[in-house]
Coordinates of C-alpha atoms in Angstrom, one line a residue:
M21 CA 66.0 98.9 108.6
W22 CA 63.0 100.2 110.1
V23 CA 63.6 97.9 113.3
F24 CA 65.7 95.2 114.3
A25 CA 63.4 92.3 115.5
S26 CA 65.9 91.1 117.7
A27 CA 69.7 90.7 118.3
V28 CA 69.1 87.4 116.9
A29 CA 67.7 88.8 113.7
A30 CA 71.2 90.9 113.3
L31 CA 73.1 87.5 114.1
S32 CA 71.1 85.5 111.7
A33 CA 71.4 87.7 108.9
P34 CA 74.2 89.9 109.2
R35 CA 74.4 93.0 106.9
D36 CA 76.5 92.1 104.0
L37 CA 79.7 94.3 103.4
P38 CA 79.9 95.4 100.0
R39 CA 82.1 94.1 97.2
F40 CA 84.0 96.6 94.9
T41 CA 83.3 97.0 91.2
Q42 CA 83.3 99.4 88.8
Q43 CA 84.1 99.7 85.1
P44 CA 87.5 100.3 84.4
V45 CA 88.4 103.4 82.6
S46 CA 90.7 102.5 79.5
S47 CA 93.7 105.1 80.6
R48 CA 93.9 103.2 83.9
P49 CA 95.5 100.2 84.7
S50 CA 93.3 97.5 85.4
I51 CA 93.2 93.5 85.1
V52 CA 94.5 93.5 81.7
N53 CA 98.1 94.3 83.2
C54 CA 97.8 91.4 85.2
T55 CA 100.0 88.6 85.1
W56 CA 97.7 85.8 86.7
K57 CA 99.3 83.1 88.7
Y58 CA 98.6 80.5 91.4
A59 CA 99.9 79.5 94.6
E60 CA 99.5 76.2 96.4
Q61 CA 98.0 76.8 99.8
P62 CA 97.4 74.3 102.7
L63 CA 93.9 74.2 103.6
D64 CA 94.6 74.1 107.3
H65 CA 97.6 76.5 108.3
F66 CA 97.1 75.4 112.2
G67 CA 96.7 71.7 111.9
D68 CA 97.7 68.6 109.8
S69 CA 95.1 68.4 107.3
P70 CA 97.0 67.3 104.0
V71 CA 94.5 69.0 101.7
V72 CA 96.1 71.9 99.5
F73 CA 94.2 74.2 97.2
R74 CA 95.1 76.7 94.5
Q75 CA 95.1 80.7 95.4
R76 CA 94.9 82.9 92.6
Y77 CA 96.6 86.1 92.5
C78 CA 97.6 89.1 90.1
L79 CA 100.9 90.2 89.9
Y80 CA 102.3 93.4 88.3
D81 CA 106.0 94.0 88.4
R82 CA 106.7 96.9 85.6
F83 CA 107.2 99.5 88.6
W84 CA 109.3 97.1 90.3
K85 CA 112.7 98.8 91.4
K86 CA 115.0 96.3 93.4
G87 CA 118.0 97.8 94.9
T88 CA 121.3 96.5 95.0
G89 CA 123.9 96.4 97.6
K90 CA 123.3 96.2 101.6
A91 CA 122.8 99.5 101.5
A92 CA 120.2 100.0 98.7
K93 CA 116.8 101.2 99.3
T94 CA 114.8 98.0 98.1
A95 CA 111.3 99.0 96.6
P96 CA 108.3 97.8 98.6
I97 CA 105.7 95.3 98.0
F98 CA 102.1 96.4 98.0
F99 CA 99.8 93.7 98.8
Y100 CA 96.0 93.9 98.4
T101 CA 94.4 91.8 101.1
G102 CA 91.7 90.3 99.0
N103 CA 88.2 90.2 100.6
E104 CA 84.9 88.9 99.6
S105 CA 84.6 89.0 96.0
P106 CA 86.6 87.7 92.8
V107 CA 90.2 89.8 93.2
E108 CA 89.5 91.4 89.6
V109 CA 87.0 94.0 91.2
Y110 CA 89.8 95.1 93.6
I111 CA 92.4 95.4 91.0
N112 CA 90.4 97.6 88.8
N113 CA 89.6 100.1 91.5
T114 CA 92.3 100.4 94.2
G115 CA 93.8 103.4 92.5
L116 CA 96.0 104.2 95.3
M117 CA 98.1 101.1 95.1
W118 CA 98.6 101.8 91.1
E119 CA 99.6 105.3 91.8
V120 CA 101.7 105.1 94.6
G121 CA 103.4 102.1 93.5
E122 CA 104.5 103.8 90.5
R123 CA 106.0 106.4 92.2
Q124 CA 107.8 104.0 94.8
G125 CA 109.0 101.4 92.2
A126 CA 106.6 98.9 94.2
L127 CA 105.9 95.3 93.1
L128 CA 102.1 95.3 93.2
V129 CA 100.4 91.9 94.3
F130 CA 96.4 91.5 94.5
A131 CA 95.5 88.2 96.3
E132 CA 92.1 86.6 96.0
H133 CA 90.4 85.5 99.1
R134 CA 90.1 81.7 100.0
F135 CA 86.7 80.2 99.2
E136 CA 86.2 82.6 96.3
P137 CA 85.2 81.1 92.7
E138 CA 88.8 80.3 91.8
S139 CA 90.4 79.9 95.0
H140 CA 88.8 77.3 96.8
P141 CA 89.2 73.6 97.9
D142 CA 87.3 70.6 96.6
L143 CA 83.7 71.0 98.4
Q144 CA 82.8 67.4 97.6
S145 CA 84.8 65.5 99.2
V146 CA 87.2 67.2 101.8
E147 CA 86.4 66.8 105.4
N148 CA 84.7 69.8 107.1
C149 CA 85.8 72.0 104.2
F150 CA 83.7 75.0 105.1
G151 CA 85.4 75.2 108.7
Y152 CA 88.6 76.4 106.9
C153 CA 86.9 79.5 105.7
T154 CA 88.0 81.8 108.2
T155 CA 89.9 85.3 108.6
A156 CA 93.2 83.7 110.4
Q157 CA 93.3 81.3 107.5
A158 CA 93.2 83.8 105.1
L159 CA 95.6 85.9 106.6
A160 CA 97.9 83.0 106.9
D161 CA 97.6 82.2 103.1
Y162 CA 98.7 86.0 102.5
A163 CA 101.6 85.5 104.9
A164 CA 102.9 82.4 103.1
L165 CA 102.2 84.0 99.7
I166 CA 104.5 87.2 100.5
G167 CA 107.1 84.7 101.5
E168 CA 106.9 82.8 98.6
L169 CA 107.3 86.3 96.5
K170 CA 110.1 87.3 98.7
T171 CA 112.0 84.5 97.7
E172 CA 110.9 84.8 94.1
F173 CA 112.0 88.2 93.6
D174 CA 115.1 88.1 96.0
A175 CA 113.4 90.8 98.1
G176 CA 113.6 89.5 101.6
D177 CA 114.3 93.2 102.7
S178 CA 111.6 94.9 100.9
P179 CA 109.0 96.1 103.1
V180 CA 105.2 94.7 102.6
I181 CA 102.5 97.3 102.6
A182 CA 99.0 96.0 103.1
F183 CA 96.0 97.6 101.3
G184 CA 92.4 97.1 101.8
G185 CA 88.9 98.3 101.8
S186 CA 85.8 97.4 104.0
Y187 CA 86.2 93.9 104.8
G188 CA 89.4 93.9 103.1
G189 CA 90.3 96.9 105.4
M190 CA 89.6 94.8 108.4
L191 CA 92.3 92.3 106.8
A192 CA 94.8 94.6 106.2
G193 CA 94.6 96.1 109.6
W194 CA 94.4 93.0 111.4
M195 CA 97.6 91.5 109.3
R196 CA 99.6 94.0 110.7
I197 CA 98.3 93.3 114.3
R198 CA 98.8 89.7 113.9
Y199 CA 101.9 89.7 111.5
P200 CA 103.8 92.9 112.2
D201 CA 107.0 91.1 110.9
V202 CA 105.7 90.3 107.8
I203 CA 103.6 93.7 107.2
A204 CA 105.6 96.8 107.6
G205 CA 102.1 99.1 107.6
S206 CA 98.7 99.0 106.3
I207 CA 96.2 101.0 104.8
A208 CA 92.8 100.0 106.1
A209 CA 90.1 101.8 104.4
S210 CA 86.6 101.9 105.8
A211 CA 87.3 99.0 108.1
P212 CA 84.4 98.3 110.6
V213 CA 86.6 96.1 113.1
W214 CA 84.8 98.2 115.9
G215 CA 81.5 97.0 115.0
L216 CA 81.9 93.9 117.3
A217 CA 79.8 94.0 120.6
Q218 CA 82.8 93.9 122.9
T219 CA 84.3 97.1 120.7
M220 CA 81.0 99.0 120.5
H221 CA 80.2 101.8 123.1
Q222 CA 76.8 103.3 123.9
E223 CA 77.8 106.6 122.3
R224 CA 78.5 104.9 118.9
L225 CA 75.6 102.9 118.8
D226 CA 73.6 105.5 116.4
W227 CA 76.8 106.6 114.2
S228 CA 76.2 104.9 111.4
A229 CA 72.6 106.3 111.2
R230 CA 74.2 109.8 111.9
A231 CA 76.5 109.1 108.9
I232 CA 73.6 108.1 106.6
S233 CA 71.9 111.3 107.7
R234 CA 75.1 113.4 107.1
G235 CA 74.6 113.0 103.5
V236 CA 71.2 114.8 103.2
S237 CA 72.2 117.6 105.4
K238 CA 73.9 120.6 104.7
A239 CA 77.2 119.2 106.0
G240 CA 77.0 116.4 103.2
G241 CA 76.4 118.8 100.5
A242 CA 72.4 118.6 100.4
S243 CA 70.3 120.8 102.6
E244 CA 68.7 121.2 106.0
Q245 CA 65.5 121.4 104.3
C246 CA 66.1 118.0 102.8
L247 CA 67.0 116.2 106.1
W248 CA 63.8 117.9 108.2
N249 CA 61.6 116.9 105.3
I250 CA 62.6 113.2 105.9
R251 CA 62.3 113.5 109.5
A252 CA 58.6 114.6 109.1
A253 CA 58.0 112.0 106.6
W254 CA 57.8 109.2 109.1
P255 CA 55.3 110.1 111.8
L256 CA 53.1 111.6 109.3
L257 CA 53.1 108.9 107.3
E258 CA 52.1 106.5 110.0
Q259 CA 49.0 108.7 111.0
V260 CA 47.8 108.6 107.3
A261 CA 48.3 105.0 107.3
L262 CA 45.6 104.8 110.4
S263 CA 42.6 104.6 107.8
P264 CA 42.2 102.1 105.0
N265 CA 41.8 104.9 102.8
G266 CA 44.8 107.0 103.9
L267 CA 47.0 103.8 103.5
K268 CA 45.4 103.5 99.9
L269 CA 46.6 106.9 99.2
L270 CA 49.9 106.3 100.4
G271 CA 50.3 103.4 98.2
E272 CA 49.5 105.8 95.5
A273 CA 52.0 108.3 96.4
A274 CA 54.6 105.3 96.8
K275 CA 53.7 104.1 93.1
S276 CA 53.3 100.8 94.7
C277 CA 52.7 98.1 92.4
A278 CA 50.1 96.4 94.6
P279 CA 48.0 97.7 97.6
V280 CA 50.2 98.2 100.8
P281 CA 49.9 95.7 103.5
S282 CA 50.6 98.0 106.2
A283 CA 52.4 101.5 107.4
R284 CA 55.4 99.4 108.9
Q285 CA 56.3 97.8 105.3
L286 CA 56.0 100.9 103.7
A287 CA 58.0 102.7 106.0
E288 CA 60.7 100.0 105.8
W289 CA 60.5 100.2 102.1
Y290 CA 61.2 104.1 102.2
Q291 CA 63.8 103.6 104.7
S292 CA 65.8 100.7 103.4
P293 CA 67.7 102.0 100.5
W294 CA 69.5 105.2 102.5
F295 CA 72.4 102.8 103.8
T296 CA 73.3 101.7 100.5
M297 CA 73.0 104.9 98.6
A298 CA 75.1 106.7 101.4
E299 CA 77.7 103.8 101.1
G300 CA 78.2 104.9 97.3
N301 CA 78.0 108.6 97.8
Y302 CA 80.6 109.3 95.5
P303 CA 81.6 112.6 93.6
F304 CA 81.5 110.3 90.5
E305 CA 79.0 108.1 88.7
S306 CA 79.8 104.2 90.2
T307 CA 78.6 101.2 89.9
Y308 CA 80.3 99.9 93.0
I309 CA 77.1 99.5 95.3
T310 CA 74.6 98.6 92.5
Y311 CA 76.8 95.7 91.5
S312 CA 77.3 94.5 94.8
V313 CA 74.3 94.6 96.5
G314 CA 71.8 95.7 93.6
P315 CA 70.5 94.8 90.0
G316 CA 73.7 94.8 88.4
K317 CA 76.4 97.5 86.7
F318 CA 74.0 100.3 86.7
P319 CA 75.7 103.5 87.9
L320 CA 74.5 105.7 90.8
P321 CA 74.7 109.3 90.1
R322 CA 77.4 111.3 91.2
W323 CA 76.7 112.6 94.8
P324 CA 73.6 110.3 94.7
M325 CA 72.2 111.3 98.4
Q326 CA 72.2 115.1 97.1
V327 CA 70.3 113.8 93.6
A328 CA 67.7 112.2 96.1
C329 CA 67.5 115.7 98.0
Q330 CA 66.5 117.5 95.0
S331 CA 62.7 116.5 95.2
L332 CA 63.1 117.1 99.0
D333 CA 64.6 120.5 99.0
K334 CA 61.4 122.7 99.4
D335 CA 59.0 123.9 102.0
F336 CA 56.0 121.5 102.1
G337 CA 54.6 123.6 105.2
V338 CA 55.3 121.3 108.0
K339 CA 55.1 122.9 111.2
W340 CA 57.2 121.7 114.2
S341 CA 57.3 122.1 117.9
G342 CA 59.2 120.4 120.9
H343 CA 62.5 118.9 120.6
F344 CA 63.4 116.3 118.1
D345 CA 67.0 115.5 119.7
N346 CA 64.7 114.2 122.6
V347 CA 62.4 112.5 120.3
T348 CA 59.5 114.5 122.0
F349 CA 58.0 116.6 119.0
G350 CA 54.9 117.8 117.5
L351 CA 54.5 118.2 113.7
S352 CA 51.3 119.2 111.7
L353 CA 50.8 119.5 107.8
G354 CA 47.3 121.0 106.8
K355 CA 45.0 119.5 109.1
L356 CA 47.3 116.5 109.7
E357 CA 48.6 116.8 113.3
V358 CA 50.8 114.1 115.4
E359 CA 52.6 114.1 119.0
V360 CA 55.5 112.1 119.2
D361 CA 57.1 110.5 122.6
W362 CA 60.0 108.4 121.8
Q363 CA 58.4 105.2 119.9
D364 CA 55.0 106.5 120.7
S365 CA 52.7 108.8 118.5
K366 CA 49.1 110.3 118.7
G367 CA 47.1 112.0 116.0
N368 CA 44.4 112.7 114.1
G369 CA 45.1 110.8 111.1
A370 CA 42.2 108.1 111.5
Q371 CA 39.6 111.3 111.6
L372 CA 40.8 112.9 108.2
S373 CA 38.8 112.6 105.1
E374 CA 40.5 111.8 101.7
A375 CA 40.0 115.5 100.7
E376 CA 41.7 116.6 104.2
I377 CA 44.3 114.1 103.6
R378 CA 44.9 115.4 99.7
N379 CA 44.7 119.0 101.0
S380 CA 47.0 118.6 103.6
G381 CA 50.2 118.2 101.3
V382 CA 51.4 115.1 103.2
L383 CA 51.0 113.1 100.0
D384 CA 53.0 115.7 98.0
L385 CA 55.9 115.1 100.7
L386 CA 55.6 111.5 100.3
G387 CA 55.8 111.7 96.5
A388 CA 58.9 113.6 97.0
L389 CA 60.2 111.0 99.0
T390 CA 59.4 108.4 96.5
D391 CA 61.1 110.3 94.1
A392 CA 64.2 110.2 96.4
V393 CA 64.3 106.6 97.0
G394 CA 64.1 106.0 93.2
V395 CA 67.6 107.1 92.9
W396 CA 68.1 103.6 94.2
Y397 CA 65.0 101.7 93.6
N398 CA 64.8 102.9 89.9
V399 CA 68.7 103.0 89.1
T400 CA 68.0 100.7 86.0
K401 CA 65.7 103.6 84.6
D402 CA 62.8 101.0 84.0
Q403 CA 60.6 100.8 87.0
S404 CA 56.9 102.2 86.5
C405 CA 55.8 101.1 89.7
Y406 CA 57.6 99.6 92.8
E407 CA 57.4 96.3 95.1
V408 CA 56.9 97.2 98.5
A409 CA 58.3 93.7 100.0
S410 CA 57.0 92.2 103.2
T411 CA 59.6 91.3 105.9
T412 CA 59.5 88.1 107.9
A413 CA 60.5 88.1 111.6
T414 CA 63.3 85.8 112.7
P415 CA 62.4 83.4 115.3
V416 CA 64.3 83.4 118.7
L417 CA 66.8 80.3 118.9
P418 CA 67.3 78.1 122.2
A419 CA 70.8 78.3 123.5
P420 CA 72.5 75.1 123.2
K421 CA 75.6 73.8 125.2
S422 CA 78.9 74.6 123.7
A423 CA 81.0 71.2 122.9
V424 CA 84.5 71.4 121.4
S425 CA 85.4 68.6 119.0
G426 CA 88.8 67.4 118.3
D427 CA 87.9 66.4 115.1
C428 CA 87.0 69.9 114.0
P429 CA 89.3 72.3 112.2
S430 CA 92.2 73.6 114.6
C431 CA 92.2 77.0 116.2
P432 CA 95.4 79.4 115.4
V433 CA 97.7 79.8 118.6
C434 CA 96.3 82.5 120.9
D435 CA 97.4 82.7 124.6
G436 CA 94.3 83.3 126.8
C437 CA 91.9 83.2 124.0
P438 CA 88.6 80.9 124.2
A439 CA 88.3 78.2 121.8
C440 CA 87.5 79.4 118.1
P441 CA 84.1 79.1 116.9
V442 CA 84.6 76.1 114.4
S443 CA 86.2 74.0 116.9
T444 CA 82.4 73.3 118.0
C445 CA 81.5 71.8 114.5
E446 CA 79.7 68.3 114.4
G447 CA 82.4 65.8 114.2
V448 CA 83.8 64.6 110.8
N449 CA 81.7 64.7 107.9
K450 CA 82.8 64.8 104.1
C451 CA 81.6 67.8 102.1
S452 CA 79.1 67.3 99.2
Y453 CA 78.5 70.7 98.0
H454 CA 77.6 70.9 94.2
K455 CA 76.4 74.0 93.5
E456 CA 78.6 77.1 91.9
V457 CA 80.8 79.0 94.5
S458 CA 78.9 82.2 94.5
L459 CA 80.4 85.8 95.0
T460 CA 79.0 86.0 98.9
F461 CA 80.5 82.4 99.5
A462 CA 83.5 83.6 101.3
W463 CA 82.0 86.2 103.3
D464 CA 78.9 84.3 104.4
G465 CA 82.0 81.6 105.7
V466 CA 84.0 84.2 107.7
V467 CA 80.6 85.5 109.4
C468 CA 79.6 82.2 110.3
N469 CA 82.8 80.6 111.3
D470 CA 84.4 83.9 113.2
E471 CA 81.2 85.1 114.5
L472 CA 81.8 88.3 112.6
L473 CA 78.6 90.1 113.8
L474 CA 78.5 93.8 113.4
Y475 CA 76.2 95.9 115.3
N476 CA 77.0 99.5 114.0
N477 CA 73.7 100.2 112.3
A478 CA 71.4 98.6 115.1
V479 CA 70.3 101.9 116.8
Q480 CA 68.5 104.6 114.8
G481 CA 65.8 107.2 115.3
A482 CA 67.5 108.3 118.7
G483 CA 67.5 112.0 117.9
R484 CA 70.6 112.4 116.1
D485 CA 69.6 110.8 112.6
M486 CA 67.1 111.2 110.3
F487 CA 64.9 108.3 111.3
W488 CA 62.0 107.3 113.6
P489 CA 60.5 105.7 115.4
P490 CA 63.7 104.5 117.5
T491 CA 64.6 101.0 117.2
Y492 CA 65.4 100.7 120.9
G493 CA 64.1 102.3 124.4
R494 CA 65.6 105.6 125.5
N495 CA 69.6 105.2 126.5
A496 CA 70.2 102.0 125.0
T497 CA 73.1 100.2 125.9
V498 CA 75.3 97.8 124.0
E499 CA 73.7 95.1 126.2
D500 CA 70.2 95.9 125.1
V501 CA 71.2 95.6 121.5
V502 CA 73.3 92.5 121.7
G503 CA 71.4 90.5 124.6
P504 CA 72.8 88.5 127.6
H505 CA 76.1 86.7 127.4
R506 CA 75.1 83.3 126.3
T507 CA 75.5 81.2 123.5
Q508 CA 73.1 80.3 120.9
T509 CA 72.6 78.1 117.9
G510 CA 75.3 78.4 115.4
C511 CA 75.2 78.3 111.6
A512 CA 76.0 74.6 111.0
A513 CA 72.7 73.3 110.4
S514 CA 71.8 75.8 107.5
H515 CA 75.4 75.0 105.7
N516 CA 75.3 71.0 106.6
A517 CA 71.9 71.1 104.8
E518 CA 74.0 72.4 101.7
G519 CA 76.9 69.6 102.3
L520 CA 79.0 72.3 103.5
F521 CA 80.4 70.8 107.0
G522 CA 82.6 72.3 109.8
A523 CA 80.8 75.2 110.6
P524 CA 80.1 76.0 114.4
T525 CA 77.2 74.5 116.1
V526 CA 76.9 77.4 118.4
T527 CA 77.3 81.1 118.3
D528 CA 78.7 83.8 120.7
P529 CA 76.6 87.0 119.9
W530 CA 79.5 88.9 121.9
S531 CA 82.1 87.5 119.3
D532 CA 84.6 86.6 122.0
W533 CA 87.0 84.7 120.1
I534 CA 87.7 87.1 117.2
T535 CA 87.5 90.0 119.5
Q536 CA 90.4 88.6 121.8
F537 CA 92.3 87.2 118.5
Y538 CA 92.5 90.7 117.2
R539 CA 92.9 92.6 120.4
G540 CA 89.7 94.3 120.3
S541 CA 90.1 97.9 121.4
N542 CA 93.4 97.5 123.1
L543 CA 95.2 99.0 119.7
S544 CA 97.2 101.9 121.4
S545 CA 100.6 100.0 121.4
V546 CA 100.1 98.8 117.5
S547 CA 101.9 100.9 115.0
N548 CA 102.0 101.7 111.4
I549 CA 98.2 101.6 110.2
V550 CA 96.1 104.2 108.8
W551 CA 92.5 103.6 109.7
S552 CA 90.4 105.9 107.1
N553 CA 86.8 106.4 107.2
G554 CA 84.6 108.5 105.1
L555 CA 81.9 110.6 107.2
L556 CA 79.0 109.9 104.7
D557 CA 79.7 106.3 104.9
P558 CA 77.7 104.3 107.3
W559 CA 80.1 101.8 108.1
S560 CA 82.2 104.9 109.5
G561 CA 80.4 104.3 112.7
A562 CA 82.4 100.9 113.2
G563 CA 85.8 102.5 112.5
V564 CA 88.8 102.6 114.9
Y565 CA 89.3 105.7 116.7
P566 CA 91.6 107.0 119.7
D567 CA 89.9 107.2 123.1
G568 CA 87.9 110.6 123.2
G569 CA 88.1 110.7 119.2
G570 CA 85.4 109.9 116.6
I571 CA 83.4 111.0 114.0
D572 CA 82.9 114.5 115.7
G573 CA 86.8 115.0 115.6
P574 CA 89.4 116.2 113.5
A575 CA 90.5 114.9 110.1
V576 CA 93.7 112.9 111.6
Q577 CA 93.5 111.7 115.0
N578 CA 96.5 110.0 116.6
I579 CA 95.8 106.2 118.1
S580 CA 99.3 105.3 119.1
V581 CA 101.7 107.1 120.9
D582 CA 104.3 107.6 118.4
G583 CA 101.5 109.0 115.9
S584 CA 102.4 106.0 113.1
Q585 CA 98.8 104.6 113.7
V586 CA 96.0 107.0 113.0
A587 CA 92.4 107.6 112.4
L588 CA 92.0 109.5 108.8
L589 CA 88.5 110.9 108.5
L590 CA 87.1 112.1 105.3
D591 CA 84.4 114.6 105.7
M592 CA 83.0 114.2 102.4
G593 CA 84.2 110.6 101.8
G594 CA 81.8 107.5 100.7
H595 CA 82.9 104.0 101.4
H596 CA 86.6 103.7 101.0
L597 CA 86.9 107.0 98.5
D598 CA 90.4 107.1 99.3
L599 CA 91.2 103.9 97.7
F600 CA 89.8 104.7 94.0
F601 CA 91.6 106.2 91.2
P602 CA 91.4 110.2 91.8
T603 CA 89.2 111.9 89.5
D604 CA 88.8 115.9 89.1
E605 CA 85.6 115.7 90.7
D606 CA 87.1 114.6 94.1
P607 CA 86.4 116.5 97.2
P608 CA 89.7 118.2 99.1
C609 CA 89.5 115.6 101.6
A610 CA 90.3 112.7 99.2
V611 CA 93.2 114.6 98.0
Q612 CA 94.3 115.2 101.7
A613 CA 93.8 111.8 102.7
R614 CA 95.8 110.1 99.8
A615 CA 98.8 112.4 100.4
I616 CA 98.8 111.5 103.9
E617 CA 98.8 107.9 103.3
E618 CA 101.4 108.2 100.5
K619 CA 103.8 110.1 103.4
M620 CA 103.1 107.5 106.0
I621 CA 104.1 104.6 103.5
E622 CA 107.1 106.4 102.6
Q623 CA 108.2 106.7 106.2
W624 CA 107.1 102.9 107.0
C625 CA 109.3 102.0 104.2
L626 CA 112.3 104.0 105.3
E627 CA 112.1 102.8 108.8
N628 CA 112.1 99.5 107.4
H629 CA 115.3 99.9 105.2
A630 CA 117.0 101.4 108.2
R631 CA 116.4 98.4 110.3
A632 CA 117.6 96.2 107.3
V633 CA 120.8 98.2 107.0
L634 CA 121.6 97.8 110.8
V635 CA 121.0 93.9 110.6

């Protein structure tokens, strides 16, 4: 976005994590191969509620090769920690599980997250139903299901490997942290667990914007010409918009269906789609992002960021001076001139005539930028003009006092942790929700109930990416972004209005509860996790890395002393590319990443077998 209105705006409308979906290829395994089953789960694993619900899961046992005898190597169980969509979309796309599972004779299980459309409790009579939609409850579901399956398949010694991408990757990593006796190892792909306030560092605040910018640069397979043309567009656009006639011309260059209200709204419209295009920057056509946060199953082209750059890979005549990395620079294009000093700019745009604007070439540059964002906005191939939407500022809410209630959902055991957010609900109320359970229902729940507030995309325009103006002042700190350490009004009121009770009445923007429950940045003693990230993916900015490591480091970075917990970087990877089925178009980094992951899975299983033999 152009500017975060405030930290509160980020809290009130957190960025939605994407949800898998691609059309299955007939030659690949998919949902048609599943045996569909339901497990009965307690609504509350940490309290005494008698309520239960049915959790849906997919089971595939044709690869399963169970050993015999105490010394036999019992085949593993591969367990997908379902995230915020119906489980079908993960089944169809997590090729790594299917392919490695076949080679290792694994039992495959894809579990659906609680509060998805076919895995939720009664939402019309259960007390405080919504407060049970938390990450801790979801992980307890998975641990209980694994226990049942081990009994059913007489697989007590079988190592369990967790897989997940995006929010599912967060769950896979967290499950190894919280349930090391249940999970032998985890493949946590594109898991932004360090986007929380207490796990962010000043240096990393603009890493998401840098990842987006990598996709339009030579490093991402595009060109430096494209990158620099995009950088030039923002201050030049602002200058042209200083006159009513200039703003009208910009609207025409943007193919706006209606008059453009302001330069800011136009710039927001131009800047908005780059995050989602970067997530889906794959070497193959994909409906993954468009289905999740776009118009539906309309495929983005292969390498969509490179396609977007095709119109911008030319010299429009822009002349530069100064230092972009310090955001003190000058630009000229024809007779149009502008000087930039951080968030401020001065130029002659208001004085130029229509002819001078047209002759400058700036409208050609903005027309090329329109074609670039059209890769997203016109993915349906039916848009003759575009709606430049307005945005509404989010009001700052008062800071209430926290009041823990004994009538609220119970907190899981956590020594030294503060009370969990849902313990501040508004007493006992029966739910009365009468709408359909949407695809984002579970995600909305965990963000609200666990304060799963991610700040990795808060800072941009600070001289290391393609955006302008900067969203914060020079040398912005995490405190500048998040705000003071005080509670704010929680999400209960909005959900209560829909008949969904049990949500927190107060919110901590620093996410103290969830940070401590999952150990925050203190992971050096944790073992057997691969935290993989694609450097073209904005969520890589919130990935887990060792001290001194990160997006500018080598492809494999050790996090634990024994080398069993690593950060794995894919230099040409979009959002969890490594989890997808392999294709002939995959870059070398994807092939390498999957090979490393398979080798580590094998090692984790061997270690588990060795321990089992000694028992």
